[in-house]
Short mmCIF file of C-alpha atoms and ligand atoms in Angstrom, two decimals:
data_model
loop_
_atom_site.label_atom_id
_atom_site.label_comp_id
_atom_site.label_asym_id
_atom_site.label_seq_id
_atom_site.Cartn_x
_atom_site.Cartn_y
_atom_site.Cartn_z
CA UNK A 1 32.36 -42.91 -49.38
CA UNK A 2 31.45 -43.82 -52.97
CA UNK A 3 34.01 -45.71 -55.01
CA UNK A 4 33.78 -46.49 -58.70
CA UNK A 5 35.48 -49.75 -59.70
CA UNK A 6 36.56 -50.07 -63.33
CA UNK A 7 37.64 -53.23 -65.14
CA UNK A 8 38.59 -52.06 -68.59
CA UNK A 9 39.02 -54.69 -71.31
CA UNK A 10 39.94 -54.31 -74.99
CA UNK A 11 36.32 -53.87 -76.12
CA UNK A 12 34.42 -53.61 -72.84
CA UNK A 13 34.31 -51.77 -69.51
CA UNK A 14 32.84 -53.53 -66.47
CA UNK A 15 31.97 -51.14 -63.68
CA UNK A 16 30.54 -51.07 -60.22
CA UNK A 17 29.70 -48.18 -57.93
CA UNK A 18 29.91 -49.06 -54.25
CA UNK A 19 28.95 -47.20 -51.13
CA UNK A 20 31.72 -48.20 -48.74
CA UNK A 21 29.85 -47.08 -45.61
CA UNK A 22 27.83 -50.31 -45.82
CA UNK A 23 29.91 -51.96 -48.57
CA UNK A 24 26.74 -51.99 -50.67
CA UNK A 25 26.52 -52.04 -54.45
CA UNK A 26 24.72 -49.05 -55.98
CA UNK A 27 25.25 -49.91 -59.63
CA UNK A 28 26.77 -52.79 -61.53
CA UNK A 29 27.11 -52.47 -65.28
CA UNK A 30 28.87 -53.39 -68.47
CA UNK A 31 29.73 -51.39 -71.56
CA UNK A 32 30.28 -53.82 -74.43
CA UNK A 33 31.27 -53.92 -78.09
CA UNK A 34 33.36 -50.76 -77.91
CA UNK A 35 34.64 -49.94 -81.39
CA UNK A 36 32.08 -52.15 -83.16
CA UNK A 37 29.19 -51.03 -85.36
CA UNK A 38 26.81 -51.02 -82.41
CA UNK A 39 27.68 -50.95 -78.71
CA UNK A 40 25.57 -51.61 -75.66
CA UNK A 41 25.50 -50.52 -72.04
CA UNK A 42 23.58 -52.69 -69.58
CA UNK A 43 23.30 -51.92 -65.88
CA UNK A 44 21.42 -52.86 -62.76
CA UNK A 45 20.95 -50.19 -60.14
CA UNK A 46 20.09 -50.63 -56.48
CA UNK A 47 18.80 -47.19 -55.46
CA UNK A 48 18.23 -48.13 -51.83
CA UNK A 49 14.49 -48.63 -52.19
CA UNK A 50 15.04 -52.37 -52.27
CA UNK A 51 13.82 -52.36 -55.88
CA UNK A 52 16.38 -53.28 -58.47
CA UNK A 53 16.17 -51.30 -61.71
CA UNK A 54 17.51 -52.43 -65.06
CA UNK A 55 18.92 -50.16 -67.69
CA UNK A 56 19.92 -50.84 -71.28
CA UNK A 57 21.17 -48.53 -74.01
CA UNK A 58 22.22 -49.52 -77.51
CA UNK A 59 24.29 -46.95 -79.35
CA UNK A 60 27.58 -46.59 -81.17
CA UNK A 61 30.48 -46.54 -78.70
CA UNK A 62 33.55 -45.78 -80.80
CA UNK A 63 36.10 -45.70 -77.97
CA UNK A 64 36.72 -46.11 -74.23
CA UNK A 65 36.26 -42.38 -73.64
CA UNK A 66 32.71 -42.50 -75.03
CA UNK A 67 32.02 -45.67 -73.05
CA UNK A 68 33.21 -44.08 -69.82
CA UNK A 69 31.15 -40.93 -70.46
CA UNK A 70 28.07 -43.08 -71.01
CA UNK A 71 28.56 -44.99 -67.78
CA UNK A 72 29.09 -41.78 -65.82
CA UNK A 73 25.85 -40.43 -67.31
CA UNK A 74 24.06 -43.68 -66.41
CA UNK A 75 25.25 -43.54 -62.80
CA UNK A 76 24.40 -39.88 -62.32
CA UNK A 77 21.28 -39.70 -64.51
CA UNK A 78 18.68 -37.49 -62.81
CA UNK A 79 15.90 -39.98 -63.40
CA UNK A 80 17.48 -43.46 -63.38
CA UNK A 81 20.83 -42.84 -61.72
CA UNK A 82 21.83 -43.43 -58.10
CA UNK A 83 23.83 -40.28 -57.45
CA UNK A 84 23.03 -36.66 -58.24
CA UNK A 85 26.45 -35.72 -59.48
CA UNK A 86 29.56 -37.58 -60.62
CA UNK A 87 31.43 -35.37 -58.12
CA UNK A 88 30.05 -37.65 -55.37
CA UNK A 89 32.54 -40.31 -56.54
CA UNK A 90 35.47 -39.94 -54.18
CA UNK A 91 37.87 -42.36 -55.81
CA UNK A 92 38.22 -44.75 -58.73
CA UNK A 93 39.73 -48.23 -58.33
CA UNK A 94 41.09 -49.91 -61.46
CA UNK A 95 41.70 -53.59 -62.02
CA UNK A 96 45.09 -54.10 -63.63
CA UNK A 97 46.03 -57.61 -64.69
CA UNK A 98 49.82 -57.53 -64.54
CA UNK A 99 51.93 -55.62 -62.07
CA UNK A 100 55.02 -57.74 -62.79
CA UNK A 101 57.61 -57.41 -60.04
CA UNK A 102 56.95 -53.67 -59.72
CA UNK A 103 53.83 -53.93 -57.58
CA UNK A 104 53.44 -55.90 -54.36
CA UNK A 105 50.56 -53.67 -53.28
CA UNK A 106 47.87 -51.56 -54.90
CA UNK A 107 49.17 -48.15 -55.96
CA UNK A 108 47.88 -44.60 -56.07
CA UNK A 109 48.03 -43.79 -59.78
CA UNK A 110 50.57 -41.22 -60.89
CA UNK A 111 52.53 -40.76 -64.13
CA UNK A 112 55.27 -43.04 -62.68
CA UNK A 113 52.73 -45.76 -61.89
CA UNK A 114 51.32 -45.52 -65.43
CA UNK A 115 54.83 -45.88 -66.80
CA UNK A 116 55.46 -48.92 -64.62
CA UNK A 117 52.20 -50.53 -65.80
CA UNK A 118 53.23 -49.78 -69.41
CA UNK A 119 56.61 -51.39 -68.76
CA UNK A 120 54.76 -54.58 -67.84
CA UNK A 121 52.78 -54.69 -71.12
CA UNK A 122 55.04 -57.42 -72.58
CA UNK A 123 53.92 -59.67 -69.69
CA UNK A 124 50.21 -59.15 -70.46
CA UNK A 125 50.02 -57.82 -74.02
CA UNK A 126 46.25 -58.21 -74.30
CA UNK A 127 45.23 -56.99 -70.85
CA UNK A 128 47.53 -54.22 -69.60
CA UNK A 129 47.00 -51.89 -72.63
CA UNK A 130 43.22 -52.18 -72.18
CA UNK A 131 43.56 -51.52 -68.44
CA UNK A 132 45.71 -48.48 -69.26
CA UNK A 133 43.05 -47.17 -71.67
CA UNK A 134 40.56 -47.22 -68.80
CA UNK A 135 43.01 -45.44 -66.48
CA UNK A 136 43.86 -42.71 -68.98
CA UNK A 137 40.23 -41.98 -69.81
CA UNK A 138 39.16 -41.99 -66.16
CA UNK A 139 41.99 -39.59 -65.27
CA UNK A 140 40.68 -37.18 -67.90
CA UNK A 141 37.04 -37.49 -66.89
CA UNK A 142 37.64 -37.53 -63.13
CA UNK A 143 40.37 -34.92 -62.97
CA UNK A 144 41.51 -34.43 -59.39
CA UNK A 145 39.80 -37.60 -58.12
CA UNK A 146 42.31 -40.09 -56.66
CA UNK A 147 42.64 -43.29 -58.66
CA UNK A 148 44.14 -46.56 -57.50
CA UNK A 149 45.47 -49.52 -59.49
CA UNK A 150 44.81 -52.96 -57.98
CA UNK A 151 46.83 -55.77 -59.55
CA UNK A 152 45.82 -59.41 -60.12
CA UNK A 153 49.43 -60.42 -59.55
CA UNK A 154 50.23 -58.37 -56.42
CA UNK A 155 48.97 -60.87 -53.82
CA UNK A 156 51.40 -63.48 -55.15
CA UNK A 157 54.48 -61.27 -54.97
CA UNK A 158 55.12 -62.75 -51.52
CA UNK A 159 56.03 -66.13 -53.09
CA UNK A 160 59.64 -67.09 -52.35
CA UNK A 161 62.09 -67.57 -55.27
CA UNK A 162 62.07 -71.34 -54.68
CA UNK A 163 58.39 -71.28 -55.64
CA UNK A 164 58.33 -68.59 -58.33
CA UNK A 165 61.40 -69.55 -60.38
CA UNK A 166 61.41 -71.98 -63.28
CA UNK A 167 64.38 -74.35 -63.46
CA UNK A 168 65.75 -72.54 -66.52
CA UNK A 169 69.06 -70.71 -66.98
CA UNK A 170 68.99 -68.04 -64.26
CA UNK A 171 69.85 -65.30 -66.75
CA UNK A 172 66.40 -65.77 -68.33
CA UNK A 173 64.94 -64.56 -65.06
CA UNK A 174 67.43 -61.72 -64.73
CA UNK A 175 67.13 -60.52 -68.31
CA UNK A 176 63.63 -61.48 -69.42
CA UNK A 177 61.86 -61.64 -66.04
CA UNK A 178 60.78 -65.18 -66.91
CA UNK A 179 59.26 -66.51 -63.68
CA UNK A 180 55.89 -67.47 -62.22
CA UNK A 181 53.69 -64.50 -61.28
CA UNK A 182 50.27 -66.05 -60.63
CA UNK A 183 46.89 -64.41 -61.27
CA UNK A 184 43.40 -64.16 -59.70
CA UNK A 185 45.21 -62.56 -56.74
CA UNK A 186 42.34 -60.19 -55.93
CA UNK A 187 39.94 -63.12 -55.68
CA UNK A 188 42.31 -65.29 -53.62
CA UNK A 189 42.96 -62.39 -51.24
CA UNK A 190 39.25 -61.64 -50.87
CA UNK A 191 38.17 -65.22 -50.12
CA UNK A 192 41.15 -65.76 -47.80
CA UNK A 193 40.04 -62.67 -45.84
CA UNK A 194 36.44 -63.86 -45.70
CA UNK A 195 37.56 -67.32 -44.57
CA UNK A 196 39.64 -65.82 -41.75
CA UNK A 197 36.63 -63.75 -40.69
CA UNK A 198 34.43 -66.86 -40.58
CA UNK A 199 37.10 -68.77 -38.63
CA UNK A 200 37.26 -65.82 -36.21
CA UNK A 201 41.03 -65.37 -36.52
CA UNK A 202 43.28 -62.73 -38.01
CA UNK A 203 44.23 -63.61 -41.58
CA UNK A 204 47.88 -63.32 -40.56
CA UNK A 205 47.37 -66.37 -38.32
CA UNK A 206 45.70 -68.55 -40.97
CA UNK A 207 47.07 -71.20 -43.30
CA UNK A 208 44.62 -71.67 -46.15
CA UNK A 209 44.22 -73.31 -49.52
CA UNK A 210 42.06 -71.13 -51.77
CA UNK A 211 40.63 -72.72 -54.91
CA UNK A 212 39.29 -70.43 -57.65
CA UNK A 213 37.43 -72.46 -60.29
CA UNK A 214 35.83 -70.34 -63.02
CA UNK A 215 36.61 -70.23 -66.72
CA UNK A 216 40.17 -69.83 -65.53
CA UNK A 217 41.18 -71.97 -62.57
CA UNK A 218 43.87 -71.50 -59.95
CA UNK A 219 44.80 -72.58 -56.46
CA UNK A 220 46.84 -70.70 -53.86
CA UNK A 221 48.64 -71.80 -50.70
CA UNK A 222 48.25 -68.99 -48.16
CA UNK A 223 50.67 -69.13 -45.21
CA UNK A 224 50.01 -66.74 -42.35
CA UNK A 225 47.87 -64.66 -44.70
CA UNK A 226 50.45 -64.45 -47.49
CA UNK A 227 50.53 -66.27 -50.82
CA UNK A 228 53.49 -68.67 -50.85
CA UNK A 229 52.55 -70.76 -53.89
CA UNK A 230 50.00 -70.50 -56.67
CA UNK A 231 49.19 -72.62 -59.68
CA UNK A 232 49.10 -70.09 -62.55
CA UNK A 233 52.52 -69.16 -63.82
CA UNK A 234 54.18 -66.62 -66.06
CA UNK A 235 50.91 -66.67 -68.01
CA UNK A 236 47.45 -67.92 -67.03
CA UNK A 237 48.09 -71.31 -68.67
CA UNK A 238 49.93 -73.28 -66.01
CA UNK A 239 48.49 -75.52 -63.32
CA UNK A 240 44.94 -76.79 -63.11
CA UNK A 241 42.85 -77.94 -66.06
CA UNK A 242 40.58 -75.06 -67.18
CA UNK A 243 37.66 -74.48 -69.56
CA UNK A 244 39.80 -74.16 -72.68
CA UNK A 245 43.34 -74.12 -71.23
CA UNK A 246 45.43 -77.22 -70.72
CA UNK A 247 47.19 -76.34 -67.45
CA UNK A 248 50.36 -78.35 -66.78
CA UNK A 249 51.80 -80.27 -69.70
CA UNK A 250 55.22 -81.56 -70.65
CA UNK A 251 56.94 -78.52 -72.20
CA UNK A 252 58.50 -80.82 -74.81
CA UNK A 253 55.03 -81.06 -76.40
CA UNK A 254 55.70 -77.79 -78.21
CA UNK A 255 58.51 -79.39 -80.20
CA UNK A 256 56.55 -82.61 -80.71
CA UNK A 257 53.48 -80.75 -82.03
CA UNK A 258 55.69 -78.70 -84.31
CA UNK A 259 57.37 -81.77 -85.76
CA UNK A 260 54.36 -84.07 -85.99
CA UNK A 261 51.68 -81.55 -87.04
CA UNK A 262 53.78 -78.79 -88.56
CA UNK A 263 52.19 -76.25 -86.21
CA UNK A 264 54.00 -72.98 -85.73
CA UNK A 265 54.49 -71.38 -82.35
CA UNK A 266 51.41 -69.11 -82.60
CA UNK A 267 49.21 -72.06 -83.56
CA UNK A 268 50.51 -74.12 -80.65
CA UNK A 269 49.89 -71.20 -78.28
CA UNK A 270 46.29 -70.90 -79.54
CA UNK A 271 45.77 -74.69 -79.28
CA UNK A 272 46.90 -74.78 -75.65
CA UNK A 273 44.98 -71.65 -74.60
CA UNK A 274 41.77 -71.90 -76.56
CA UNK A 275 41.25 -75.47 -77.78
CA UNK A 276 42.42 -77.51 -74.82
CA UNK A 277 41.30 -78.07 -71.22
CA UNK A 278 37.76 -79.42 -70.75
CA UNK A 279 36.86 -78.29 -74.27
CA UNK A 280 39.79 -80.13 -75.80
CA UNK A 281 38.88 -83.41 -74.13
CA UNK A 282 35.11 -83.43 -74.61
CA UNK A 283 34.16 -80.47 -76.78
CA UNK A 284 32.44 -78.61 -73.92
CA UNK A 285 33.91 -76.03 -71.59
CA UNK A 286 30.93 -75.24 -69.37
CA UNK A 287 30.83 -77.58 -66.39
CA UNK A 288 27.00 -77.57 -66.42
CA UNK A 289 26.98 -78.99 -69.96
CA UNK A 290 29.58 -81.56 -68.96
CA UNK A 291 27.41 -82.78 -66.06
CA UNK A 292 24.37 -83.03 -68.34
CA UNK A 293 26.37 -84.95 -70.95
CA UNK A 294 28.01 -87.39 -68.53
CA UNK A 295 24.63 -88.12 -66.96
CA UNK A 296 23.52 -89.17 -70.44
CA UNK A 297 26.48 -91.52 -70.67
CA UNK A 298 28.88 -89.33 -72.67
CA UNK A 299 32.25 -91.01 -71.98
CA UNK A 300 34.45 -88.10 -73.01
CA UNK A 301 32.47 -85.74 -70.76
CA UNK A 302 33.05 -88.20 -67.88
CA UNK A 303 36.75 -88.38 -68.75
CA UNK A 304 37.07 -84.57 -68.82
CA UNK A 305 35.40 -84.35 -65.40
CA UNK A 306 37.64 -87.10 -63.98
CA UNK A 307 40.77 -85.41 -65.32
CA UNK A 308 39.70 -82.05 -63.88
CA UNK A 309 39.11 -83.63 -60.47
CA UNK A 310 42.34 -85.62 -60.57
CA UNK A 311 44.45 -82.52 -61.26
CA UNK A 312 42.66 -80.63 -58.51
CA UNK A 313 43.31 -83.38 -55.96
CA UNK A 314 46.96 -83.61 -56.99
CA UNK A 315 47.36 -79.90 -56.28
CA UNK A 316 45.48 -80.08 -52.98
CA UNK A 317 47.94 -82.76 -51.89
CA UNK A 318 50.92 -80.67 -52.98
CA UNK A 319 49.68 -77.56 -51.17
CA UNK A 320 49.07 -79.50 -47.98
CA UNK A 321 52.74 -80.37 -47.90
CA UNK A 322 53.81 -76.84 -48.88
CA UNK A 323 51.86 -75.49 -45.89
CA UNK A 324 52.36 -78.30 -43.37
CA UNK A 325 49.33 -77.16 -41.40
CA UNK A 326 46.05 -76.24 -43.10
CA UNK A 327 43.29 -74.42 -41.21
CA UNK A 328 40.87 -73.86 -44.04
CA UNK A 329 40.14 -74.77 -47.61
CA UNK A 330 37.99 -72.42 -49.69
CA UNK A 331 36.15 -72.99 -52.96
CA UNK A 332 35.17 -69.98 -55.06
CA UNK A 333 34.16 -68.70 -58.57
CA UNK A 334 31.57 -70.15 -60.98
CA UNK A 335 32.39 -73.85 -60.55
CA UNK A 336 33.76 -73.62 -57.00
CA UNK A 337 30.67 -71.79 -55.72
CA UNK A 338 27.99 -73.73 -57.54
CA UNK A 339 29.14 -77.25 -58.26
CA UNK A 340 28.59 -79.49 -55.24
CA UNK A 341 29.28 -82.68 -57.26
CA UNK A 342 32.70 -81.38 -58.20
CA UNK A 343 33.46 -80.37 -54.60
CA UNK A 344 32.43 -83.79 -53.32
CA UNK A 345 34.56 -85.58 -55.92
CA UNK A 346 37.54 -83.33 -55.11
CA UNK A 347 37.42 -83.97 -51.36
CA UNK A 348 36.22 -87.56 -51.05
CA UNK A 349 38.44 -89.95 -49.08
CA UNK A 350 40.67 -87.24 -47.58
CA UNK A 351 39.80 -87.99 -43.94
CA UNK A 352 43.45 -88.83 -43.26
CA UNK A 353 44.34 -85.27 -44.22
CA UNK A 354 41.75 -84.03 -41.73
CA UNK A 355 39.14 -83.15 -44.36
CA UNK A 356 35.65 -84.46 -43.65
CA UNK A 357 32.92 -83.15 -45.92
CA UNK A 358 29.37 -82.68 -44.64
CA UNK A 359 27.57 -83.97 -47.74
CA UNK A 360 24.25 -82.46 -46.80
CA UNK A 361 25.74 -79.02 -46.12
CA UNK A 362 27.74 -79.31 -49.35
CA UNK A 363 24.53 -79.73 -51.34
CA UNK A 364 23.09 -76.52 -49.83
CA UNK A 365 22.87 -73.16 -51.53
CA UNK A 366 25.63 -70.74 -50.56
CA UNK A 367 24.81 -67.13 -49.68
CA UNK A 368 27.94 -65.05 -49.18
CA UNK A 369 29.56 -68.13 -47.71
CA UNK A 370 28.75 -71.70 -46.66
CA UNK A 371 30.55 -74.11 -44.33
CA UNK A 372 30.62 -77.57 -45.92
CA UNK A 373 32.95 -79.46 -43.55
CA UNK A 374 31.62 -81.76 -40.82
CA UNK A 375 32.11 -80.68 -37.18
CA UNK A 376 34.87 -83.30 -36.71
CA UNK A 377 36.82 -82.06 -39.73
CA UNK A 378 40.24 -80.65 -38.67
CA UNK A 379 40.26 -78.49 -41.79
CA UNK A 380 37.35 -76.09 -42.15
CA UNK A 381 36.00 -76.22 -45.69
CA UNK A 382 34.08 -73.22 -46.96
CA UNK A 383 32.41 -72.04 -50.13
CA UNK A 384 32.87 -68.27 -50.40
CA UNK A 385 31.30 -66.11 -53.08
CA UNK A 386 34.16 -64.13 -54.55
CA UNK A 387 33.78 -60.38 -54.96
CA UNK A 388 36.71 -58.89 -56.79
CA UNK A 389 35.00 -55.49 -57.19
CA UNK A 390 34.50 -55.17 -53.44
CA UNK A 391 38.11 -56.21 -52.83
CA UNK A 392 39.29 -53.55 -55.33
CA UNK A 393 37.10 -50.94 -53.60
CA UNK A 394 38.44 -51.99 -50.16
CA UNK A 395 42.03 -51.77 -51.35
CA UNK A 396 41.30 -48.39 -52.93
CA UNK A 397 40.00 -47.08 -49.60
CA UNK A 398 43.05 -48.54 -47.85
CA UNK A 399 45.46 -46.82 -50.26
CA UNK A 400 43.67 -43.50 -49.80
CA UNK A 401 43.94 -43.89 -46.03
CA UNK A 402 47.67 -44.59 -46.31
CA UNK A 403 48.11 -41.67 -48.71
CA UNK A 404 46.38 -39.26 -46.35
CA UNK A 405 48.44 -40.47 -43.38
CA UNK A 406 51.57 -39.99 -45.48
CA UNK A 407 50.47 -36.46 -46.39
CA UNK A 408 49.80 -35.64 -42.74
CA UNK A 409 53.20 -37.02 -41.70
CA UNK A 410 54.85 -35.00 -44.43
CA UNK A 411 52.98 -31.86 -43.32
CA UNK A 412 54.00 -32.59 -39.70
CA UNK A 413 57.62 -32.89 -40.74
CA UNK A 414 57.44 -29.55 -42.51
CA UNK A 415 56.08 -27.88 -39.36
P1 LIG B 501 35.13 -66.19 -65.00
O1 LIG B 501 36.36 -67.00 -64.70
O2 LIG B 501 35.00 -65.84 -66.45
O3 LIG B 501 34.88 -65.05 -64.04
P2 LIG B 501 33.05 -67.59 -63.57
O4 LIG B 501 33.75 -67.53 -62.28
O5 LIG B 501 31.75 -66.87 -63.69
O6 LIG B 501 33.94 -67.20 -64.79
O7 LIG B 501 32.80 -69.13 -63.92
C1 LIG B 501 32.17 -69.50 -65.10
C2 LIG B 501 32.08 -71.01 -65.16
O8 LIG B 501 31.41 -71.49 -63.97
C3 LIG B 501 31.20 -71.53 -66.30
O9 LIG B 501 31.95 -71.71 -67.47
C4 LIG B 501 30.70 -72.83 -65.77
O10 LIG B 501 31.59 -73.86 -66.16
C5 LIG B 501 30.77 -72.71 -64.27
N1 LIG B 501 29.45 -72.73 -63.61
C6 LIG B 501 28.59 -71.72 -63.40
N2 LIG B 501 27.49 -72.16 -62.75
C7 LIG B 501 27.66 -73.49 -62.52
C8 LIG B 501 26.90 -74.52 -61.90
N3 LIG B 501 25.71 -74.27 -61.36
N4 LIG B 501 27.43 -75.75 -61.87
C9 LIG B 501 28.63 -76.01 -62.42
N5 LIG B 501 29.41 -75.08 -63.01
C10 LIG B 501 28.93 -73.84 -63.08
#
């Protein structure tokens, strides 16, 4: 079964074609600079010969429809493509950032689902419209092919109100839906599943802390396979320190910045989202640059690293208590997968919590996953390479399975 995964942004479309029989990637590509003077499509194909092929095309891509047509042509190109005909694609899975409270699960896309995603645009004004563009275009170009929406927020819909509510007047939740939603759900779900597989237990029997550290950073407490607490909030600004985002601050700082600097609300929003975090403290937001700088004695780079680690440890402590019992702790995404110094700093001295790092294993190179805890560690610590596209494709297949069972049941009832 071949599934096309689409991640449609405002000026780009990331895509991946997967063969779900072996869960192998056939093509991974990116259409960029949609709507600009010159666009570009870059792709890597894995045609099964073991030889990776690269493909690049520079041309004007005025809109998402043109971009999608180009990527379909690239995938099914007679010479360089990996399939003979776009009709071989059995389903399309779409990443959708915000499902609000409407979606606890992925959904088979229908007009009602599109309306519900549109209704959640105020919660993700930059992302949901771009995701919808991708859905609309794909529905035109793949008429009759089932399409599934997979939401970044859905995994966290299992959080209880005590965890997802802000201590604000309750009517703000009832009327404005102001609450914590959490993000990176597809990644947290994927690595939690992989961790359970490595531990040899059903996910539903695992208590895990999953730590996603990329440009955006978040942590999730997973109880019996379900998210019960996560660090990102109503927007992806809360919680851990990130590349350019501040994470937790005193909310009174908005008023203070307004009074002392005369900043208006848009300027404060931009400051906290784009000029803060690691970048705000030391001018750099890539952890590799920060390591290089601190090794050369840059004090602000050292401070940014120390602050990042401190916040992470504070959250690990909090999530231990939320869960009571922790079976596994998982690091993932750009920093989590690659940065052994960060992982060592985050977990040092936690033997009393049952976490004992194997420093040698921690310095090793992860493949799909790597165990970095010592044999005597009560908590298994893993590095797991996240794979959101594969998770979207898996959930797409699952939804199709459920839909076909539902159709059969319905047909049975009619007989
Ligand atoms: P995104 O959140 O955009 O998907 P990634 O998960 O790819 O991003 O993470 C990107 C970040 O990962 C970079 O900004 C960089 O800080 C960090 N990173 C990547 N490789 C390394 C490495 N070898 N060591 C430390 N940090 C790394």
